[in-house]
Coordinates of N, CA, C and O in Angstrom, one line a residue:
M1 N 22.3 -13.3 -23.8 CA 23.6 -12.8 -23.6 C 23.7 -11.3 -24.0 O 24.8 -10.8 -24.1
G2 N 22.6 -10.7 -24.3 CA 22.6 -9.3 -24.7 C 23.2 -8.4 -23.7 O 23.8 -7.4 -24.0
I3 N 23.1 -8.8 -22.4 CA 23.6 -8.0 -21.3 C 25.2 -8.0 -21.4 O 25.8 -7.0 -20.9
L4 N 25.8 -8.9 -22.1 CA 27.2 -8.9 -22.3 C 27.6 -8.3 -23.6 O 28.5 -7.6 -23.8
V5 N 26.8 -8.6 -24.6 CA 27.0 -8.2 -26.0 C 27.0 -6.7 -26.1 O 27.8 -6.0 -26.7
T6 N 26.0 -6.1 -25.4 CA 25.8 -4.6 -25.5 C 27.0 -3.8 -25.1 O 27.5 -3.0 -25.8
P7 N 27.6 -4.1 -23.9 CA 28.8 -3.3 -23.5 C 30.0 -3.6 -24.4 O 30.9 -2.7 -24.7
L8 N 30.1 -4.8 -24.9 CA 31.3 -5.2 -25.8 C 31.2 -4.4 -27.1 O 32.2 -4.1 -27.7
A9 N 30.0 -4.2 -27.6 CA 29.8 -3.5 -28.8 C 29.9 -2.0 -28.7 O 30.0 -1.3 -29.7
A10 N 29.8 -1.5 -27.5 CA 29.7 0.0 -27.2 C 31.1 0.6 -27.3 O 32.1 0.1 -26.7
N11 N 31.2 1.7 -28.1 CA 32.5 2.4 -28.3 C 33.0 3.0 -27.0 O 34.1 3.2 -26.8
G12 N 32.0 3.4 -26.1 CA 32.4 4.1 -24.9 C 32.8 3.2 -23.8 O 33.2 3.6 -22.7
V13 N 32.8 1.9 -24.0 CA 33.2 0.9 -23.0 C 34.6 0.3 -23.5 O 34.7 -0.2 -24.5
S14 N 35.6 0.5 -22.6 CA 36.9 0.1 -23.0 C 37.2 -1.4 -22.5 O 38.1 -2.0 -23.1
H15 N 36.6 -1.8 -21.5 CA 36.9 -3.2 -21.0 C 35.7 -3.7 -20.2 O 35.0 -3.0 -19.5
V16 N 35.5 -5.0 -20.4 CA 34.4 -5.7 -19.7 C 35.0 -6.9 -19.0 O 35.7 -7.7 -19.6
T17 N 34.6 -7.1 -17.7 CA 35.0 -8.4 -17.0 C 33.7 -9.1 -16.7 O 32.8 -8.6 -16.1
Y18 N 33.7 -10.4 -17.2 CA 32.6 -11.3 -16.9 C 33.0 -12.1 -15.7 O 34.0 -12.8 -15.7
L19 N 32.3 -11.9 -14.6 CA 32.5 -12.6 -13.4 C 31.3 -13.6 -13.2 O 30.2 -13.2 -13.0
G20 N 31.6 -14.9 -13.4 CA 30.5 -15.8 -13.4 C 30.9 -17.1 -12.7 O 32.0 -17.4 -12.4
R21 N 29.8 -17.9 -12.4 CA 30.0 -19.2 -11.7 C 30.7 -20.2 -12.6 O 31.2 -21.2 -12.1
R22 N 30.6 -20.0 -13.9 CA 31.2 -20.9 -14.9 C 31.6 -20.1 -16.1 O 31.2 -19.0 -16.3
P23 N 32.5 -20.7 -16.9 CA 32.9 -20.0 -18.1 C 31.8 -19.7 -19.1 O 30.7 -20.4 -19.0
L24 N 31.9 -18.8 -19.9 CA 30.9 -18.6 -21.0 C 30.8 -19.8 -21.8 O 31.8 -20.5 -22.1
A25 N 29.6 -20.1 -22.2 CA 29.4 -21.3 -23.0 C 29.9 -21.1 -24.4 O 29.9 -20.0 -25.0
P26 N 30.4 -22.2 -25.1 CA 31.0 -22.1 -26.4 C 30.0 -21.6 -27.5 O 30.5 -21.0 -28.4
W27 N 28.7 -21.7 -27.2 CA 27.8 -21.3 -28.2 C 27.5 -19.8 -28.2 O 26.9 -19.2 -29.1
V28 N 28.1 -19.1 -27.2 CA 27.9 -17.6 -27.1 C 28.6 -16.9 -28.2 O 29.8 -17.2 -28.4
V29 N 28.0 -16.1 -28.9 CA 28.6 -15.3 -30.0 C 28.8 -13.9 -29.6 O 27.8 -13.2 -29.2
L30 N 30.0 -13.4 -29.6 CA 30.3 -12.0 -29.2 C 30.7 -11.2 -30.4 O 31.5 -11.6 -31.2
P31 N 30.1 -10.0 -30.5 CA 30.4 -9.1 -31.7 C 31.9 -8.8 -31.7 O 32.4 -8.3 -30.7
G32 N 32.6 -9.1 -32.8 CA 34.0 -8.8 -32.9 C 34.9 -9.8 -32.1 O 36.1 -9.6 -32.0
G33 N 34.2 -10.8 -31.6 CA 35.0 -11.8 -30.8 C 35.5 -12.9 -31.7 O 35.2 -13.0 -32.9
T34 N 36.1 -13.9 -31.1 CA 36.7 -15.0 -31.8 C 36.0 -16.3 -31.2 O 36.1 -16.6 -30.0
P35 N 35.2 -17.0 -32.1 CA 34.6 -18.2 -31.6 C 35.6 -19.3 -31.5 O 36.6 -19.3 -32.1
T36 N 35.4 -20.2 -30.5 CA 36.3 -21.3 -30.3 C 35.5 -22.6 -30.3 O 34.3 -22.6 -30.1
D37 N 36.2 -23.7 -30.6 CA 35.5 -25.0 -30.6 C 35.6 -25.5 -29.1 O 36.6 -25.7 -28.6
N38 N 34.4 -25.7 -28.5 CA 34.3 -26.3 -27.2 C 35.0 -25.5 -26.1 O 35.4 -26.1 -25.1
A39 N 35.2 -24.2 -26.3 CA 35.8 -23.4 -25.2 C 35.1 -22.1 -25.2 O 34.3 -21.7 -26.1
S40 N 35.3 -21.3 -24.2 CA 34.6 -20.0 -24.0 C 35.1 -19.1 -25.2 O 36.3 -19.1 -25.5
P41 N 34.2 -18.3 -25.7 CA 34.5 -17.3 -26.7 C 35.4 -16.3 -26.2 O 35.4 -16.0 -25.0
T42 N 36.2 -15.6 -27.0 CA 37.1 -14.6 -26.6 C 36.7 -13.3 -27.3 O 36.0 -13.3 -28.3
H43 N 37.2 -12.2 -26.7 CA 36.9 -10.8 -27.3 C 38.0 -9.9 -26.8 O 38.5 -10.1 -25.6
P44 N 38.5 -9.0 -27.6 CA 39.6 -8.1 -27.2 C 39.3 -7.3 -26.0 O 40.2 -6.9 -25.2
K45 N 38.1 -7.0 -25.7 CA 37.7 -6.1 -24.6 C 37.2 -6.9 -23.4 O 36.8 -6.4 -22.4
L46 N 37.3 -8.3 -23.5 CA 36.7 -9.1 -22.4 C 37.7 -9.9 -21.6 O 38.6 -10.5 -22.1
S47 N 37.6 -9.8 -20.3 CA 38.3 -10.7 -19.4 C 37.2 -11.6 -18.7 O 36.1 -11.1 -18.4
T48 N 37.5 -12.8 -18.5 CA 36.6 -13.7 -17.8 C 37.2 -14.2 -16.5 O 38.3 -14.7 -16.5
I49 N 36.4 -14.2 -15.5 CA 36.8 -14.7 -14.1 C 35.8 -15.7 -13.7 O 34.6 -15.3 -13.5
E50 N 36.2 -16.9 -13.4 CA 35.3 -17.9 -12.9 C 35.4 -17.8 -11.4 O 36.5 -17.9 -10.8
H51 N 34.3 -17.5 -10.7 CA 34.3 -17.3 -9.3 C 33.2 -18.2 -8.7 O 32.0 -18.2 -9.1
K52 N 33.6 -19.1 -7.8 CA 32.7 -20.1 -7.2 C 31.9 -19.7 -6.0 O 30.8 -20.1 -5.8
D53 N 32.5 -18.8 -5.2 CA 31.8 -18.4 -3.9 C 31.5 -16.9 -3.9 O 32.3 -16.1 -3.6
F54 N 30.2 -16.7 -4.3 CA 29.7 -15.3 -4.3 C 29.3 -14.7 -3.0 O 28.8 -13.6 -2.9
L55 N 29.7 -15.4 -1.9 CA 29.5 -14.9 -0.6 C 30.8 -14.3 -0.1 O 30.9 -13.7 1.0
A56 N 31.9 -14.5 -0.8 CA 33.2 -14.1 -0.4 C 34.0 -13.4 -1.6 O 33.9 -14.0 -2.7
Y57 N 34.6 -12.3 -1.4 CA 35.4 -11.6 -2.4 C 36.8 -11.4 -1.9 O 37.0 -10.4 -1.1
P58 N 37.7 -12.3 -2.3 CA 39.1 -12.1 -1.8 C 39.7 -10.8 -2.2 O 39.2 -10.2 -3.2
P59 N 40.7 -10.3 -1.6 CA 41.3 -9.0 -1.9 C 41.7 -8.8 -3.3 O 41.5 -7.8 -3.9
A60 N 42.3 -9.9 -4.0 CA 42.7 -9.7 -5.4 C 41.4 -9.5 -6.3 O 41.5 -8.7 -7.2
L61 N 40.3 -10.1 -6.0 CA 39.1 -9.9 -6.7 C 38.5 -8.5 -6.5 O 38.1 -7.9 -7.4
Q62 N 38.6 -8.1 -5.2 CA 38.2 -6.7 -4.9 C 39.0 -5.7 -5.7 O 38.4 -4.7 -6.2
E63 N 40.3 -5.9 -5.8 CA 41.1 -5.0 -6.6 C 40.7 -5.0 -8.1 O 40.6 -3.9 -8.7
T64 N 40.4 -6.1 -8.6 CA 39.9 -6.2 -10.0 C 38.6 -5.4 -10.2 O 38.4 -4.7 -11.1
I65 N 37.7 -5.7 -9.3 CA 36.4 -5.0 -9.3 C 36.6 -3.5 -9.2 O 35.9 -2.7 -9.9
A66 N 37.5 -3.0 -8.3 CA 37.7 -1.6 -8.1 C 38.3 -0.9 -9.4 O 38.2 0.3 -9.5
E67 N 38.8 -1.7 -10.3 CA 39.4 -1.1 -11.6 C 38.3 -0.7 -12.5 O 38.5 -0.2 -13.6
H68 N 37.0 -1.1 -12.2 CA 35.9 -0.8 -13.1 C 35.1 0.3 -12.6 O 35.2 0.8 -11.5
D69 N 34.2 0.8 -13.5 CA 33.3 1.9 -13.2 C 31.9 1.4 -12.8 O 31.1 2.2 -12.3
A70 N 31.6 0.2 -13.2 CA 30.2 -0.2 -13.0 C 30.1 -1.8 -12.9 O 31.0 -2.5 -13.3
C71 N 29.0 -2.2 -12.5 CA 28.6 -3.6 -12.5 C 27.2 -3.8 -12.9 O 26.3 -3.1 -12.5
I72 N 27.0 -4.8 -13.8 CA 25.6 -5.2 -14.2 C 25.4 -6.5 -13.4 O 26.0 -7.5 -13.8
W73 N 24.5 -6.4 -12.4 CA 24.3 -7.6 -11.5 C 23.1 -8.4 -12.1 O 22.0 -7.9 -12.1
A74 N 23.4 -9.5 -12.8 CA 22.4 -10.3 -13.4 C 22.5 -11.8 -13.0 O 22.0 -12.6 -13.7
L75 N 23.1 -12.0 -11.9 CA 23.2 -13.4 -11.4 C 21.9 -13.9 -10.8 O 21.3 -13.2 -10.0
G76 N 21.5 -15.1 -11.2 CA 20.3 -15.6 -10.7 C 20.1 -17.1 -11.1 O 20.9 -17.6 -11.9
V77 N 19.2 -17.7 -10.6 CA 18.9 -19.1 -10.9 C 17.4 -19.3 -10.9 O 16.6 -18.5 -10.4
S78 N 17.0 -20.4 -11.5 CA 15.6 -20.9 -11.5 C 15.3 -21.4 -10.1 O 16.1 -21.9 -9.4
T79 N 14.0 -21.2 -9.7 CA 13.6 -21.8 -8.4 C 13.2 -23.2 -8.5 O 13.1 -23.9 -7.4
V80 N 13.2 -23.8 -9.7 CA 12.8 -25.2 -9.8 C 13.7 -26.1 -9.0 O 14.9 -26.1 -9.2
G81 N 13.1 -26.9 -8.1 CA 13.9 -27.9 -7.3 C 14.8 -27.2 -6.2 O 15.6 -27.9 -5.7
M82 N 14.6 -26.0 -6.0 CA 15.5 -25.3 -5.0 C 14.7 -25.0 -3.7 O 13.6 -24.6 -3.7
S83 N 15.4 -25.1 -2.6 CA 14.8 -24.8 -1.3 C 14.8 -23.2 -1.2 O 15.5 -22.5 -1.8
E84 N 13.9 -22.8 -0.4 CA 13.8 -21.3 -0.2 C 15.1 -20.8 0.4 O 15.5 -19.7 0.1
D85 N 15.7 -21.5 1.3 CA 17.0 -21.1 1.9 C 18.1 -20.9 0.9 O 18.8 -19.9 0.9
K86 N 18.2 -21.9 0.0 CA 19.3 -21.8 -1.0 C 19.0 -20.7 -2.0 O 19.8 -19.9 -2.4
Y87 N 17.7 -20.6 -2.4 CA 17.3 -19.5 -3.4 C 17.5 -18.2 -2.8 O 18.0 -17.2 -3.4
T88 N 17.2 -18.0 -1.5 CA 17.5 -16.7 -0.8 C 18.9 -16.4 -0.7 O 19.4 -15.3 -0.9
E89 N 19.8 -17.4 -0.4 CA 21.2 -17.2 -0.4 C 21.7 -16.7 -1.7 O 22.5 -15.7 -1.7
I90 N 21.3 -17.3 -2.8 CA 21.8 -16.9 -4.1 C 21.2 -15.5 -4.5 O 21.9 -14.6 -5.0
T91 N 19.9 -15.3 -4.3 CA 19.2 -14.1 -4.8 C 19.5 -12.9 -3.9 O 19.7 -11.8 -4.4
V92 N 19.5 -13.1 -2.6 CA 19.7 -12.0 -1.7 C 21.1 -12.0 -1.1 O 21.8 -10.9 -1.1
G93 N 21.6 -13.1 -0.7 CA 22.9 -13.2 0.0 C 24.1 -12.8 -0.9 O 25.0 -12.1 -0.5
Y94 N 24.1 -13.3 -2.2 CA 25.2 -13.0 -3.1 C 25.2 -11.5 -3.4 O 26.3 -10.9 -3.4
L95 N 24.1 -10.9 -3.7 CA 24.1 -9.4 -3.9 C 24.6 -8.7 -2.7 O 25.4 -7.7 -2.8
S96 N 24.1 -9.0 -1.5 CA 24.4 -8.3 -0.3 C 26.0 -8.4 -0.1 O 26.6 -7.5 0.3
A97 N 26.5 -9.6 -0.3 CA 28.0 -9.8 -0.1 C 28.8 -9.0 -1.1 O 29.8 -8.4 -0.7
F98 N 28.3 -8.9 -2.3 CA 29.0 -8.0 -3.3 C 28.9 -6.6 -2.9 O 29.9 -5.9 -3.0
L99 N 27.7 -6.1 -2.6 CA 27.6 -4.7 -2.2 C 28.5 -4.4 -0.9 O 29.1 -3.3 -0.9
D100 N 28.5 -5.3 0.0 CA 29.4 -5.1 1.2 C 30.9 -5.1 0.8 O 31.6 -4.2 1.3
A101 N 31.3 -5.9 -0.2 CA 32.7 -6.0 -0.6 C 33.1 -4.7 -1.3 O 34.2 -4.1 -1.0
I102 N 32.2 -4.2 -2.2 CA 32.6 -2.9 -2.9 C 32.6 -1.7 -2.0 O 33.4 -0.8 -2.1
K103 N 31.7 -1.8 -1.0 CA 31.6 -0.7 0.0 C 32.8 -0.7 0.9 O 33.5 0.3 1.1
E104 N 33.2 -1.9 1.3 CA 34.4 -2.1 2.2 C 35.7 -1.6 1.4 O 36.5 -1.0 2.0
K105 N 35.7 -1.9 0.1 CA 36.9 -1.6 -0.7 C 36.9 -0.1 -1.0 O 37.9 0.5 -1.3
G106 N 35.7 0.6 -0.9 CA 35.7 2.0 -1.1 C 35.7 2.4 -2.6 O 36.3 3.4 -3.0
V107 N 35.1 1.5 -3.5 CA 35.2 1.8 -4.9 C 34.3 3.0 -5.2 O 33.3 3.3 -4.6
G108 N 34.8 3.7 -6.2 CA 34.1 4.9 -6.7 C 34.4 6.1 -5.8 O 34.9 6.0 -4.7
T109 N 34.0 7.3 -6.4 CA 34.2 8.5 -5.7 C 32.9 9.4 -6.0 O 32.1 9.0 -6.9
A110 N 32.8 10.5 -5.3 CA 31.7 11.4 -5.6 C 31.8 11.9 -7.1 O 30.8 12.0 -7.8
A111 N 33.0 12.2 -7.5 CA 33.2 12.6 -8.9 C 33.0 11.5 -9.9 O 32.7 11.8 -11.1
S112 N 33.4 10.3 -9.5 CA 33.3 9.2 -10.4 C 32.7 8.0 -9.7 O 33.5 7.0 -9.3
P113 N 31.4 8.0 -9.5 CA 30.8 6.9 -8.7 C 30.9 5.5 -9.4 O 30.9 5.4 -10.6
F114 N 30.9 4.5 -8.6 CA 30.8 3.1 -9.1 C 29.3 2.8 -9.2 O 28.6 3.0 -8.2
R115 N 28.9 2.4 -10.4 CA 27.4 2.2 -10.6 C 27.1 0.7 -10.6 O 27.9 -0.1 -11.1
V116 N 26.0 0.4 -9.9 CA 25.5 -1.0 -9.9 C 24.2 -1.0 -10.6 O 23.2 -0.3 -10.1
V117 N 24.0 -1.7 -11.7 CA 22.8 -1.9 -12.3 C 22.2 -3.3 -11.9 O 22.8 -4.3 -12.1
F118 N 21.2 -3.2 -11.1 CA 20.6 -4.4 -10.6 C 19.5 -4.9 -11.5 O 18.4 -4.3 -11.6
V119 N 19.7 -6.0 -12.2 CA 18.7 -6.6 -13.1 C 17.8 -7.4 -12.2 O 18.2 -8.5 -11.7
S120 N 16.6 -6.9 -12.0 CA 15.7 -7.5 -11.0 C 14.7 -8.3 -11.8 O 14.8 -8.5 -13.0
G121 N 13.7 -8.8 -11.1 CA 12.6 -9.6 -11.7 C 11.3 -8.9 -11.7 O 10.8 -8.4 -10.6
L122 N 10.6 -8.9 -12.8 CA 9.3 -8.4 -12.9 C 8.4 -9.3 -12.1 O 8.5 -10.5 -12.1
G123 N 7.5 -8.8 -11.3 CA 6.6 -9.6 -10.5 C 7.0 -9.8 -9.1 O 6.3 -10.6 -8.4
A124 N 8.1 -9.3 -8.6 CA 8.5 -9.5 -7.3 C 7.4 -8.9 -6.3 O 6.8 -7.9 -6.6
D125 N 7.1 -9.6 -5.3 CA 6.0 -9.3 -4.4 C 6.5 -8.5 -3.2 O 7.1 -9.1 -2.3
S126 N 6.2 -7.3 -3.1 CA 6.6 -6.4 -2.0 C 6.1 -6.8 -0.7 O 6.6 -6.5 0.3
T127 N 5.0 -7.6 -0.7 CA 4.4 -8.0 0.6 C 5.0 -9.3 1.1 O 4.8 -9.7 2.2
E128 N 5.8 -10.0 0.2 CA 6.4 -11.3 0.5 C 5.4 -12.3 1.0 O 5.7 -13.2 1.8
T129 N 4.2 -12.2 0.5 CA 3.2 -13.2 0.9 C 2.8 -14.1 -0.3 O 2.0 -15.0 -0.1
S130 N 3.4 -13.9 -1.5 CA 3.1 -14.8 -2.6 C 3.4 -16.2 -2.3 O 4.3 -16.5 -1.6
T131 N 2.6 -17.1 -2.9 CA 3.0 -18.6 -2.8 C 4.1 -19.0 -3.8 O 4.6 -20.0 -3.7
T132 N 4.4 -18.0 -4.7 CA 5.5 -18.3 -5.7 C 6.8 -17.9 -5.1 O 7.0 -16.7 -4.7
L133 N 7.7 -18.8 -4.9 CA 9.0 -18.6 -4.3 C 9.7 -17.4 -4.9 O 10.2 -16.5 -4.2
F134 N 9.8 -17.3 -6.2 CA 10.5 -16.2 -6.9 C 10.0 -14.9 -6.5 O 10.7 -14.0 -6.1
K135 N 8.7 -14.7 -6.5 CA 8.0 -13.5 -6.2 C 8.3 -13.1 -4.7 O 8.5 -11.9 -4.4
R136 N 8.2 -14.0 -3.9 CA 8.4 -13.8 -2.4 C 9.8 -13.4 -2.0 O 10.0 -12.5 -1.2
V137 N 10.8 -14.0 -2.6 CA 12.2 -13.8 -2.2 C 12.9 -12.7 -3.0 O 13.6 -11.9 -2.4
K138 N 12.6 -12.6 -4.3 CA 13.3 -11.6 -5.1 C 13.3 -10.2 -4.5 O 14.3 -9.4 -4.5
V139 N 12.1 -9.8 -4.0 CA 12.0 -8.4 -3.4 C 12.9 -8.2 -2.2 O 13.2 -7.1 -1.9
R140 N 13.3 -9.2 -1.5 CA 14.2 -9.1 -0.4 C 15.5 -8.5 -0.7 O 16.2 -7.9 0.1
S141 N 15.9 -8.6 -2.0 CA 17.2 -8.1 -2.5 C 17.2 -6.5 -2.3 O 18.2 -6.0 -1.9
Y142 N 16.1 -5.9 -2.5 CA 16.0 -4.5 -2.3 C 16.2 -4.0 -0.9 O 16.8 -3.0 -0.6
A143 N 15.8 -4.9 0.1 CA 15.9 -4.5 1.5 C 17.4 -4.6 1.9 O 17.8 -4.0 2.9
H144 N 18.2 -5.4 1.2 CA 19.6 -5.5 1.5 C 20.5 -4.5 0.9 O 21.7 -4.5 1.1
W145 N 19.9 -3.6 0.1 CA 20.7 -2.5 -0.5 C 21.2 -1.6 0.7 O 20.3 -1.1 1.4
P146 N 22.5 -1.5 0.9 CA 23.0 -0.8 2.1 C 22.5 0.7 2.2 O 22.5 1.4 1.1
P147 N 22.0 1.1 3.3 CA 21.6 2.5 3.4 C 22.8 3.4 3.1 O 23.9 3.2 3.5
G148 N 22.5 4.5 2.4 CA 23.6 5.4 2.0 C 24.5 5.0 0.9 O 25.5 5.6 0.6
F149 N 24.2 3.8 0.3 CA 25.1 3.3 -0.7 C 24.9 4.2 -2.0 O 23.8 4.5 -2.3
P150 N 26.0 4.6 -2.5 CA 25.9 5.5 -3.7 C 25.1 5.0 -4.8 O 25.1 3.8 -5.1

């Protein structure tokens, strides 16, 4: 959870929105946050949005995203027991849908760009010939980065 802890602890970050498939687990410890019994932890700088369909971004969610300066894209799953189609949908399709949504919304400007930090995977196979599903599919995310995207 360091990817969440770091911006919450940073003085230069005023607000963080966690957009996830499920709430934060009760065992997550946030610096300066308030632990809870059997509920998601809270923090003064944190908003949590549970979002089930990462292939669609309704207008209200696009508005919320547009209020931010950046996104750390770290959504992913294990390949264990997963078909290549489903893994590709999550790994490539979800990111592509997000990039399309923020581009459509027109977030960021030349003077104040919206930044996307894409947390990728070490070992992705640029030839897409690996017998390892993760290595073969993960690299496809790069190909879906829209041309001319800031």
